Amino acid sequence: VQAIDDDPNNPAGFLAAAWASLGLDDVEPARDFFREATQASDGDQRQSALRKAVRLTFLLEGPQNALKELGNSREQLSPAEEGATDFDRAVYFSKAGESAAAAECIRKASHHDSRFCLMALTDPILSRDATVAETAAEQLRAIREVADSIAAEVHRAHARYEAVCEEIEDLGLAEAVWKWRERREPAWQRILQV
């Protein structure tokens, strides 16, 4: 509390107080501190604090109030924070019985990071929602197809690279190629391992 009194515009004090309140099982004061942190910050930090406050609203008041409080951010957020917000929104929609809206949120979250689909398949609320689970699995299949296609292109490019190196060596420029390959080979190996 002293940190808040010393600098009421610094969200760190409010966040520390929120986590301390949660440690003491004081959920409502924790939510209030997260809300204060929201007011004292902006951008991703603001959205992260808001999401934490909304999670406690979900716990205390249910999914409809959580959705209302979360609202729609007008700020420019990083892809990670947008995805996390969409994921949380999916949980609230699913718990409210709005499976189609929850599935759409998972679809949007997966455009930021495919791991949100994996999280949906293991989340205690989302994994029980057949529409959401199917959407998450469908997104993962689509991502896999794209990844496989890209991997095939990388392997074709590497094969062409090897062929060009052999052609240059056949022209008697082997020493120049070896020096060049010494610099490039580690990069190719990293790419091929991915």
Coordinates of C-alpha atoms in Angstrom, one line a residue, residues 5 8 16 20 28 39 46 49-50 94-95 108 122 130 138 148 152 174:
D5 CA 0.6 6.0 -1.8
P8 CA -0.4 6.3 -7.5
A16 CA 1.7 -6.2 -6.2
A20 CA -0.9 -10.1 -2.3
E28 CA -12.8 -8.5 -4.3
Q39 CA -6.3 2.8 -14.9
R46 CA -3.4 -2.1 -19.3
A49 CA -4.4 -5.9 -15.8
L50 CA -7.9 -5.7 -17.2
S94 CA -18.4 -20.9 -23.7
K95 CA -19.5 -20.8 -20.1
K108 CA -9.1 -15.4 -33.9
T122 CA -6.9 -28.7 -22.4
A130 CA -17.7 -29.6 -28.6
E138 CA -9.6 -27.8 -37.2
D148 CA 4.0 -28.9 -43.9
A152 CA 8.5 -28.9 -48.2
A174 CA 35.4 -25.2 -54.9

